Amino acid sequence: MVASSRTIQKKDVRRASVMREKGRPEFSVILAFNVKVDPEAEKEAKSLGVRIFTAEIIYHLFDAFTAYIDGVRREKKKEVGQEAVFPCILTVLPQYIFNKKDPIVLGVLVDEGILKVGTPLCVPEKDLRIGTVASVEHNRKPVDSATTGMEVCIKIVGEPNVMAGRHFEAKNKLVSRLTRNSIDCLKEHFRDELSKADWRTVITIKKLLDIP
């Protein structure tokens, strides 16, 4: 925030640009409440990639900055979306195994966490990768995700040599294949989308997969 008794100068812009050097370009901003912006400072801001928000009413300034940050976060989530693997633990419903080999199609109960399309799955006790969830259906309708307690039908692709009933059985739990990087991605960009129970599931899976 810049004091209302000043005019935004080039030196203010250069100071704000330091955040780009620190790897946080989204915070290379100046909030100018009821102040003027020197034309040379505007040129410097364009050159250095600094955003200047101006307003004569304080809450207008706050709203503009909040909208900007929300937009930055949405874009960042899109960029890192493939790195983020949400935690889930699934029970196979043996009466609903429709196709045993790639694509594996079967019914599951979500015991814990959030099952999303695109989630890589594994069987921890067998150290077995069984593929990636290509689709999820609930009551015969496609959905993007399923949460604790839901029974859904999923299609798993990507591992042509894995067969349900041979390499894993209904008694084996299926879990999302988390990694250290995917957990860090959840913490940084998707923390608000996980409940406390979901984070407990992350801890459970970390232990199952021996993730440091």
PDB file of C-alpha atoms in Angstrom:
ATOM      1  CA  MET A   1       0.000   0.000   0.000  1.00  0.00           C
ATOM      2  CA  VAL A   2       1.312   3.473  -0.876  1.00  0.00           C
ATOM      3  CA  ALA A   3       0.586   6.459   1.374  1.00  0.00           C
ATOM      4  CA  SER A   4      -1.946   8.929   0.025  1.00  0.00           C
ATOM      5  CA  SER A   5       0.483  11.834   0.371  1.00  0.00           C
ATOM      6  CA  ARG A   6       2.759  10.500  -2.347  1.00  0.00           C
ATOM      7  CA  THR A   7       2.944  10.041  -6.080  1.00  0.00           C
ATOM      8  CA  ILE A   8       3.973   6.644  -7.428  1.00  0.00           C
ATOM      9  CA  GLN A   9       7.514   6.969  -8.765  1.00  0.00           C
ATOM     10  CA  LYS A  10       9.852   4.721 -10.759  1.00  0.00           C
ATOM     11  CA  LYS A  11      11.647   3.717  -7.566  1.00  0.00           C
ATOM     12  CA  ASP A  12       8.368   2.321  -6.199  1.00  0.00           C
ATOM     13  CA  VAL A  13       7.977   0.226  -9.328  1.00  0.00           C
ATOM     14  CA  ARG A  14      11.522  -1.091  -9.081  1.00  0.00           C
ATOM     15  CA  ARG A  15      10.928  -2.010  -5.451  1.00  0.00           C
ATOM     16  CA  ALA A  16       7.771  -3.919  -6.372  1.00  0.00           C
ATOM     17  CA  SER A  17       9.552  -5.736  -9.210  1.00  0.00           C
ATOM     18  CA  VAL A  18      11.798  -7.504  -6.697  1.00  0.00           C
ATOM     19  CA  MET A  19       9.023 -10.044  -6.149  1.00  0.00           C
ATOM     20  CA  ARG A  20       9.483 -11.258  -9.723  1.00  0.00           C
ATOM     21  CA  GLU A  21      13.137 -11.957  -8.965  1.00  0.00           C
ATOM     22  CA  LYS A  22      12.030 -13.921  -5.902  1.00  0.00           C
ATOM     23  CA  GLY A  23       9.831 -16.146  -8.050  1.00  0.00           C
ATOM     24  CA  ARG A  24       6.521 -14.599  -6.971  1.00  0.00           C
ATOM     25  CA  PRO A  25       5.555 -12.399  -9.960  1.00  0.00           C
ATOM     26  CA  GLU A  26       1.909 -12.339  -8.878  1.00  0.00           C
ATOM     27  CA  PHE A  27       2.961 -10.101  -6.003  1.00  0.00           C
ATOM     28  CA  SER A  28       4.809  -7.612  -8.194  1.00  0.00           C
ATOM     29  CA  VAL A  29       2.004  -5.132  -7.627  1.00  0.00           C
ATOM     30  CA  ILE A  30       1.438  -1.666  -6.243  1.00  0.00           C
ATOM     31  CA  LEU A  31      -1.800  -0.740  -4.498  1.00  0.00           C
ATOM     32  CA  ALA A  32      -2.246   3.003  -4.958  1.00  0.00           C
ATOM     33  CA  PHE A  33      -5.007   4.428  -2.785  1.00  0.00           C
ATOM     34  CA  ASN A  34      -6.007   7.935  -3.798  1.00  0.00           C
ATOM     35  CA  VAL A  35      -2.584   8.792  -5.255  1.00  0.00           C
ATOM     36  CA  LYS A  36      -1.270   9.826  -8.655  1.00  0.00           C
ATOM     37  CA  VAL A  37       0.992   7.694 -10.794  1.00  0.00           C
ATOM     38  CA  ASP A  38       3.900   9.384 -12.525  1.00  0.00           C
ATOM     39  CA  PRO A  39       3.836   8.685 -16.312  1.00  0.00           C
ATOM     40  CA  GLU A  40       7.438   7.479 -16.162  1.00  0.00           C
ATOM     41  CA  ALA A  41       6.438   5.071 -13.417  1.00  0.00           C
ATOM     42  CA  GLU A  42       3.687   3.670 -15.657  1.00  0.00           C
ATOM     43  CA  LYS A  43       6.235   3.049 -18.422  1.00  0.00           C
ATOM     44  CA  GLU A  44       8.586   1.411 -15.944  1.00  0.00           C
ATOM     45  CA  ALA A  45       5.774  -0.796 -14.669  1.00  0.00           C
ATOM     46  CA  LYS A  46       4.985  -2.064 -18.172  1.00  0.00           C
ATOM     47  CA  SER A  47       8.667  -2.701 -18.786  1.00  0.00           C
ATOM     48  CA  LEU A  48       9.204  -4.624 -15.544  1.00  0.00           C
ATOM     49  CA  GLY A  49       5.867  -6.447 -15.449  1.00  0.00           C
ATOM     50  CA  VAL A  50       4.519  -4.673 -12.385  1.00  0.00           C
ATOM     51  CA  ARG A  51       0.754  -4.253 -11.950  1.00  0.00           C
ATOM     52  CA  ILE A  52      -0.477  -0.941 -10.534  1.00  0.00           C
ATOM     53  CA  PHE A  53      -3.952  -0.867  -8.993  1.00  0.00           C
ATOM     54  CA  THR A  54      -5.421   2.575  -8.365  1.00  0.00           C
ATOM     55  CA  ALA A  55      -8.654   3.643  -6.684  1.00  0.00           C
ATOM     56  CA  GLU A  56     -10.052   6.577  -4.762  1.00  0.00           C
ATOM     57  CA  ILE A  57     -12.174   4.344  -2.530  1.00  0.00           C
ATOM     58  CA  ILE A  58     -10.312   1.852  -0.378  1.00  0.00           C
ATOM     59  CA  TYR A  59     -12.708  -1.075  -0.722  1.00  0.00           C
ATOM     60  CA  HIS A  60     -12.669  -0.702  -4.524  1.00  0.00           C
ATOM     61  CA  LEU A  61      -8.920  -1.157  -4.349  1.00  0.00           C
ATOM     62  CA  PHE A  62      -9.310  -4.181  -2.111  1.00  0.00           C
ATOM     63  CA  ASP A  63     -11.925  -5.732  -4.425  1.00  0.00           C
ATOM     64  CA  ALA A  64      -9.732  -5.213  -7.492  1.00  0.00           C
ATOM     65  CA  PHE A  65      -6.705  -6.794  -5.838  1.00  0.00           C
ATOM     66  CA  THR A  66      -8.743  -9.702  -4.465  1.00  0.00           C
ATOM     67  CA  ALA A  67     -10.191 -10.420  -7.920  1.00  0.00           C
ATOM     68  CA  TYR A  68      -6.686 -10.285  -9.388  1.00  0.00           C
ATOM     69  CA  ILE A  69      -5.270 -12.749  -6.836  1.00  0.00           C
ATOM     70  CA  ASP A  70      -8.232 -15.105  -7.301  1.00  0.00           C
ATOM     71  CA  GLY A  71      -7.594 -15.071 -11.050  1.00  0.00           C
ATOM     72  CA  VAL A  72      -3.898 -15.776 -10.542  1.00  0.00           C
ATOM     73  CA  ARG A  73      -4.720 -18.742  -8.310  1.00  0.00           C
ATOM     74  CA  ARG A  74      -7.198 -20.170 -10.828  1.00  0.00           C
ATOM     75  CA  GLU A  75      -4.636 -19.955 -13.614  1.00  0.00           C
ATOM     76  CA  LYS A  76      -1.969 -21.539 -11.429  1.00  0.00           C
ATOM     77  CA  LYS A  77      -4.298 -24.420 -10.595  1.00  0.00           C
ATOM     78  CA  LYS A  78      -4.803 -25.008 -14.314  1.00  0.00           C
ATOM     79  CA  GLU A  79      -1.056 -24.990 -14.908  1.00  0.00           C
ATOM     80  CA  VAL A  80      -0.272 -27.514 -12.184  1.00  0.00           C
ATOM     81  CA  GLY A  81      -3.494 -29.519 -12.433  1.00  0.00           C
ATOM     82  CA  GLN A  82      -1.793 -32.625 -13.809  1.00  0.00           C
ATOM     83  CA  GLU A  83       0.737 -32.621 -10.971  1.00  0.00           C
ATOM     84  CA  ALA A  84      -1.959 -32.607  -8.285  1.00  0.00           C
ATOM     85  CA  VAL A  85      -3.153 -36.066  -7.239  1.00  0.00           C
ATOM     86  CA  PHE A  86      -5.987 -36.037  -4.717  1.00  0.00           C
ATOM     87  CA  PRO A  87      -6.027 -38.667  -1.966  1.00  0.00           C
ATOM     88  CA  CYS A  88      -8.497 -41.536  -2.092  1.00  0.00           C
ATOM     89  CA  ILE A  89      -8.837 -45.075  -0.772  1.00  0.00           C
ATOM     90  CA  LEU A  90     -11.252 -47.349  -2.628  1.00  0.00           C
ATOM     91  CA  THR A  91     -12.915 -50.703  -2.029  1.00  0.00           C
ATOM     92  CA  VAL A  92     -13.644 -52.785  -5.123  1.00  0.00           C
ATOM     93  CA  LEU A  93     -17.258 -53.976  -5.325  1.00  0.00           C
ATOM     94  CA  PRO A  94     -16.818 -57.584  -6.572  1.00  0.00           C
ATOM     95  CA  GLN A  95     -20.340 -57.823  -7.969  1.00  0.00           C
ATOM     96  CA  TYR A  96     -19.588 -54.910 -10.289  1.00  0.00           C
ATOM     97  CA  ILE A  97     -16.454 -55.970 -12.158  1.00  0.00           C
ATOM     98  CA  PHE A  98     -17.487 -55.372 -15.766  1.00  0.00           C
ATOM     99  CA  ASN A  99     -14.163 -55.563 -17.598  1.00  0.00           C
ATOM    100  CA  LYS A 100     -11.011 -57.093 -16.145  1.00  0.00           C
ATOM    101  CA  LYS A 101      -8.350 -55.781 -18.516  1.00  0.00           C
ATOM    102  CA  ASP A 102      -7.429 -52.405 -19.994  1.00  0.00           C
ATOM    103  CA  PRO A 103      -9.751 -50.669 -19.827  1.00  0.00           C
ATOM    104  CA  ILE A 104     -10.588 -52.080 -16.406  1.00  0.00           C
ATOM    105  CA  VAL A 105     -14.197 -51.196 -15.611  1.00  0.00           C
ATOM    106  CA  LEU A 106     -15.506 -51.805 -12.115  1.00  0.00           C
ATOM    107  CA  GLY A 107     -17.571 -50.448  -9.277  1.00  0.00           C
ATOM    108  CA  VAL A 108     -15.900 -49.041  -6.193  1.00  0.00           C
ATOM    109  CA  LEU A 109     -16.836 -47.550  -2.853  1.00  0.00           C
ATOM    110  CA  VAL A 110     -14.926 -44.418  -1.893  1.00  0.00           C
ATOM    111  CA  ASP A 111     -13.791 -45.256   1.640  1.00  0.00           C
ATOM    112  CA  GLU A 112     -11.844 -42.041   2.141  1.00  0.00           C
ATOM    113  CA  GLY A 113     -10.880 -38.901   0.288  1.00  0.00           C
ATOM    114  CA  ILE A 114     -11.750 -37.574  -3.156  1.00  0.00           C
ATOM    115  CA  LEU A 115     -11.669 -39.681  -6.319  1.00  0.00           C
ATOM    116  CA  LYS A 116     -11.145 -37.563  -9.422  1.00  0.00           C
ATOM    117  CA  VAL A 117     -10.910 -38.274 -13.126  1.00  0.00           C
ATOM    118  CA  GLY A 118      -7.208 -38.466 -13.959  1.00  0.00           C
ATOM    119  CA  THR A 119      -6.191 -40.055 -10.655  1.00  0.00           C
ATOM    120  CA  PRO A 120      -3.434 -42.697 -10.941  1.00  0.00           C
ATOM    121  CA  LEU A 121      -4.267 -45.766  -8.849  1.00  0.00           C
ATOM    122  CA  CYS A 122      -2.184 -48.492  -7.268  1.00  0.00           C
ATOM    123  CA  VAL A 123      -2.388 -51.479  -4.926  1.00  0.00           C
ATOM    124  CA  PRO A 124       0.066 -50.681  -2.110  1.00  0.00           C
ATOM    125  CA  GLU A 125       0.610 -54.178  -0.695  1.00  0.00           C
ATOM    126  CA  LYS A 126       1.517 -55.481  -4.153  1.00  0.00           C
ATOM    127  CA  ASP A 127       3.450 -52.373  -5.219  1.00  0.00           C
ATOM    128  CA  LEU A 128       1.267 -52.512  -8.329  1.00  0.00           C
ATOM    129  CA  ARG A 129       0.279 -49.669 -10.619  1.00  0.00           C
ATOM    130  CA  ILE A 130      -3.088 -50.435 -12.168  1.00  0.00           C
ATOM    131  CA  GLY A 131      -3.571 -47.345 -14.356  1.00  0.00           C
ATOM    132  CA  THR A 132      -5.282 -43.978 -14.401  1.00  0.00           C
ATOM    133  CA  VAL A 133      -8.968 -43.212 -13.864  1.00  0.00           C
ATOM    134  CA  ALA A 134     -10.323 -42.197 -17.276  1.00  0.00           C
ATOM    135  CA  SER A 135     -13.955 -41.738 -16.230  1.00  0.00           C
ATOM    136  CA  VAL A 136     -16.253 -41.852 -13.217  1.00  0.00           C
ATOM    137  CA  GLU A 137     -20.004 -42.547 -13.297  1.00  0.00           C
ATOM    138  CA  HIS A 138     -22.522 -42.128 -10.501  1.00  0.00           C
ATOM    139  CA  ASN A 139     -26.040 -43.442 -11.083  1.00  0.00           C
ATOM    140  CA  ARG A 140     -25.032 -43.992 -14.731  1.00  0.00           C
ATOM    141  CA  LYS A 141     -24.138 -40.334 -15.196  1.00  0.00           C
ATOM    142  CA  PRO A 142     -20.574 -39.074 -15.747  1.00  0.00           C
ATOM    143  CA  VAL A 143     -19.105 -37.011 -12.919  1.00  0.00           C
ATOM    144  CA  ASP A 144     -15.721 -35.372 -12.418  1.00  0.00           C
ATOM    145  CA  SER A 145     -15.241 -36.629  -8.876  1.00  0.00           C
ATOM    146  CA  ALA A 146     -16.647 -38.764  -6.076  1.00  0.00           C
ATOM    147  CA  THR A 147     -16.338 -38.289  -2.336  1.00  0.00           C
ATOM    148  CA  THR A 148     -16.382 -40.463   0.774  1.00  0.00           C
ATOM    149  CA  GLY A 149     -19.312 -42.870   0.916  1.00  0.00           C
ATOM    150  CA  MET A 150     -20.188 -42.756  -2.787  1.00  0.00           C
ATOM    151  CA  GLU A 151     -20.435 -45.901  -4.910  1.00  0.00           C
ATOM    152  CA  VAL A 152     -19.321 -45.236  -8.471  1.00  0.00           C
ATOM    153  CA  CYS A 153     -18.270 -47.030 -11.618  1.00  0.00           C
ATOM    154  CA  ILE A 154     -14.792 -46.208 -12.882  1.00  0.00           C
ATOM    155  CA  LYS A 155     -12.818 -46.911 -16.026  1.00  0.00           C
ATOM    156  CA  ILE A 156      -9.076 -47.441 -15.519  1.00  0.00           C
ATOM    157  CA  VAL A 157      -6.648 -47.239 -18.447  1.00  0.00           C
ATOM    158  CA  GLY A 158      -2.927 -47.204 -19.138  1.00  0.00           C
ATOM    159  CA  GLU A 159      -1.656 -50.555 -17.819  1.00  0.00           C
ATOM    160  CA  PRO A 160      -2.461 -53.213 -20.470  1.00  0.00           C
ATOM    161  CA  ASN A 161      -0.644 -55.998 -18.606  1.00  0.00           C
ATOM    162  CA  VAL A 162      -2.696 -55.655 -15.413  1.00  0.00           C
ATOM    163  CA  MET A 163      -5.829 -57.770 -14.987  1.00  0.00           C
ATOM    164  CA  ALA A 164      -8.429 -57.578 -12.237  1.00  0.00           C
ATOM    165  CA  GLY A 165      -8.800 -60.971 -10.591  1.00  0.00           C
ATOM    166  CA  ARG A 166      -5.282 -62.028 -11.540  1.00  0.00           C
ATOM    167  CA  HIS A 167      -2.956 -59.243 -10.406  1.00  0.00           C
ATOM    168  CA  PHE A 168      -5.280 -57.795  -7.778  1.00  0.00           C
ATOM    169  CA  GLU A 169      -8.539 -58.874  -6.167  1.00  0.00           C
ATOM    170  CA  ALA A 170     -11.586 -57.249  -4.629  1.00  0.00           C
ATOM    171  CA  LYS A 171     -10.029 -57.654  -1.178  1.00  0.00           C
ATOM    172  CA  ASN A 172      -7.158 -55.341  -2.197  1.00  0.00           C
ATOM    173  CA  LYS A 173      -7.640 -51.645  -1.503  1.00  0.00           C
ATOM    174  CA  LEU A 174      -7.017 -49.267  -4.396  1.00  0.00           C
ATOM    175  CA  VAL A 175      -5.376 -45.969  -3.477  1.00  0.00           C
ATOM    176  CA  SER A 176      -4.356 -42.867  -5.370  1.00  0.00           C
ATOM    177  CA  ARG A 177      -0.653 -43.005  -6.251  1.00  0.00           C
ATOM    178  CA  LEU A 178       0.625 -39.965  -4.396  1.00  0.00           C
ATOM    179  CA  THR A 179       4.217 -38.735  -4.615  1.00  0.00           C
ATOM    180  CA  ARG A 180       6.201 -36.196  -2.631  1.00  0.00           C
ATOM    181  CA  ASN A 181       5.772 -33.712  -5.500  1.00  0.00           C
ATOM    182  CA  SER A 182       2.018 -34.251  -5.794  1.00  0.00           C
ATOM    183  CA  ILE A 183       1.561 -33.759  -2.045  1.00  0.00           C
ATOM    184  CA  ASP A 184       3.587 -30.540  -2.144  1.00  0.00           C
ATOM    185  CA  CYS A 185       1.422 -29.380  -5.064  1.00  0.00           C
ATOM    186  CA  LEU A 186      -1.745 -30.023  -3.033  1.00  0.00           C
ATOM    187  CA  LYS A 187      -0.343 -28.072  -0.098  1.00  0.00           C
ATOM    188  CA  GLU A 188       0.611 -25.061  -2.191  1.00  0.00           C
ATOM    189  CA  HIS A 189      -2.267 -24.797  -4.648  1.00  0.00           C
ATOM    190  CA  PHE A 190      -5.227 -26.933  -3.515  1.00  0.00           C
ATOM    191  CA  ARG A 191      -5.155 -26.722   0.275  1.00  0.00           C
ATOM    192  CA  ASP A 192      -8.587 -25.070   0.342  1.00  0.00           C
ATOM    193  CA  GLU A 193     -10.142 -27.982  -1.577  1.00  0.00           C
ATOM    194  CA  LEU A 194      -9.223 -30.639   0.987  1.00  0.00           C
ATOM    195  CA  SER A 195     -10.926 -31.150   4.338  1.00  0.00           C
ATOM    196  CA  LYS A 196      -9.151 -32.195   7.527  1.00  0.00           C
ATOM    197  CA  ALA A 197     -10.328 -35.744   6.857  1.00  0.00           C
ATOM    198  CA  ASP A 198      -8.798 -35.593   3.367  1.00  0.00           C
ATOM    199  CA  TRP A 199      -5.456 -34.525   4.838  1.00  0.00           C
ATOM    200  CA  ARG A 200      -5.637 -37.473   7.230  1.00  0.00           C
ATOM    201  CA  THR A 201      -6.089 -39.668   4.161  1.00  0.00           C
ATOM    202  CA  VAL A 202      -2.955 -38.107   2.672  1.00  0.00           C
ATOM    203  CA  ILE A 203      -1.060 -39.129   5.817  1.00  0.00           C
ATOM    204  CA  THR A 204      -2.471 -42.668   5.617  1.00  0.00           C
ATOM    205  CA  ILE A 205      -1.426 -43.050   1.981  1.00  0.00           C
ATOM    206  CA  LYS A 206       2.018 -41.586   2.701  1.00  0.00           C
ATOM    207  CA  LYS A 207       2.568 -44.419   5.171  1.00  0.00           C
ATOM    208  CA  LEU A 208       1.185 -47.060   2.795  1.00  0.00           C
ATOM    209  CA  LEU A 209       3.438 -45.907  -0.045  1.00  0.00           C
ATOM    210  CA  ASP A 210       6.422 -45.117   2.181  1.00  0.00           C
ATOM    211  CA  ILE A 211       6.587 -41.500   0.995  1.00  0.00           C
ATOM    212  CA  PRO A 212       9.125 -39.407   2.950  1.00  0.00           C
TER     213      PRO A 212
END
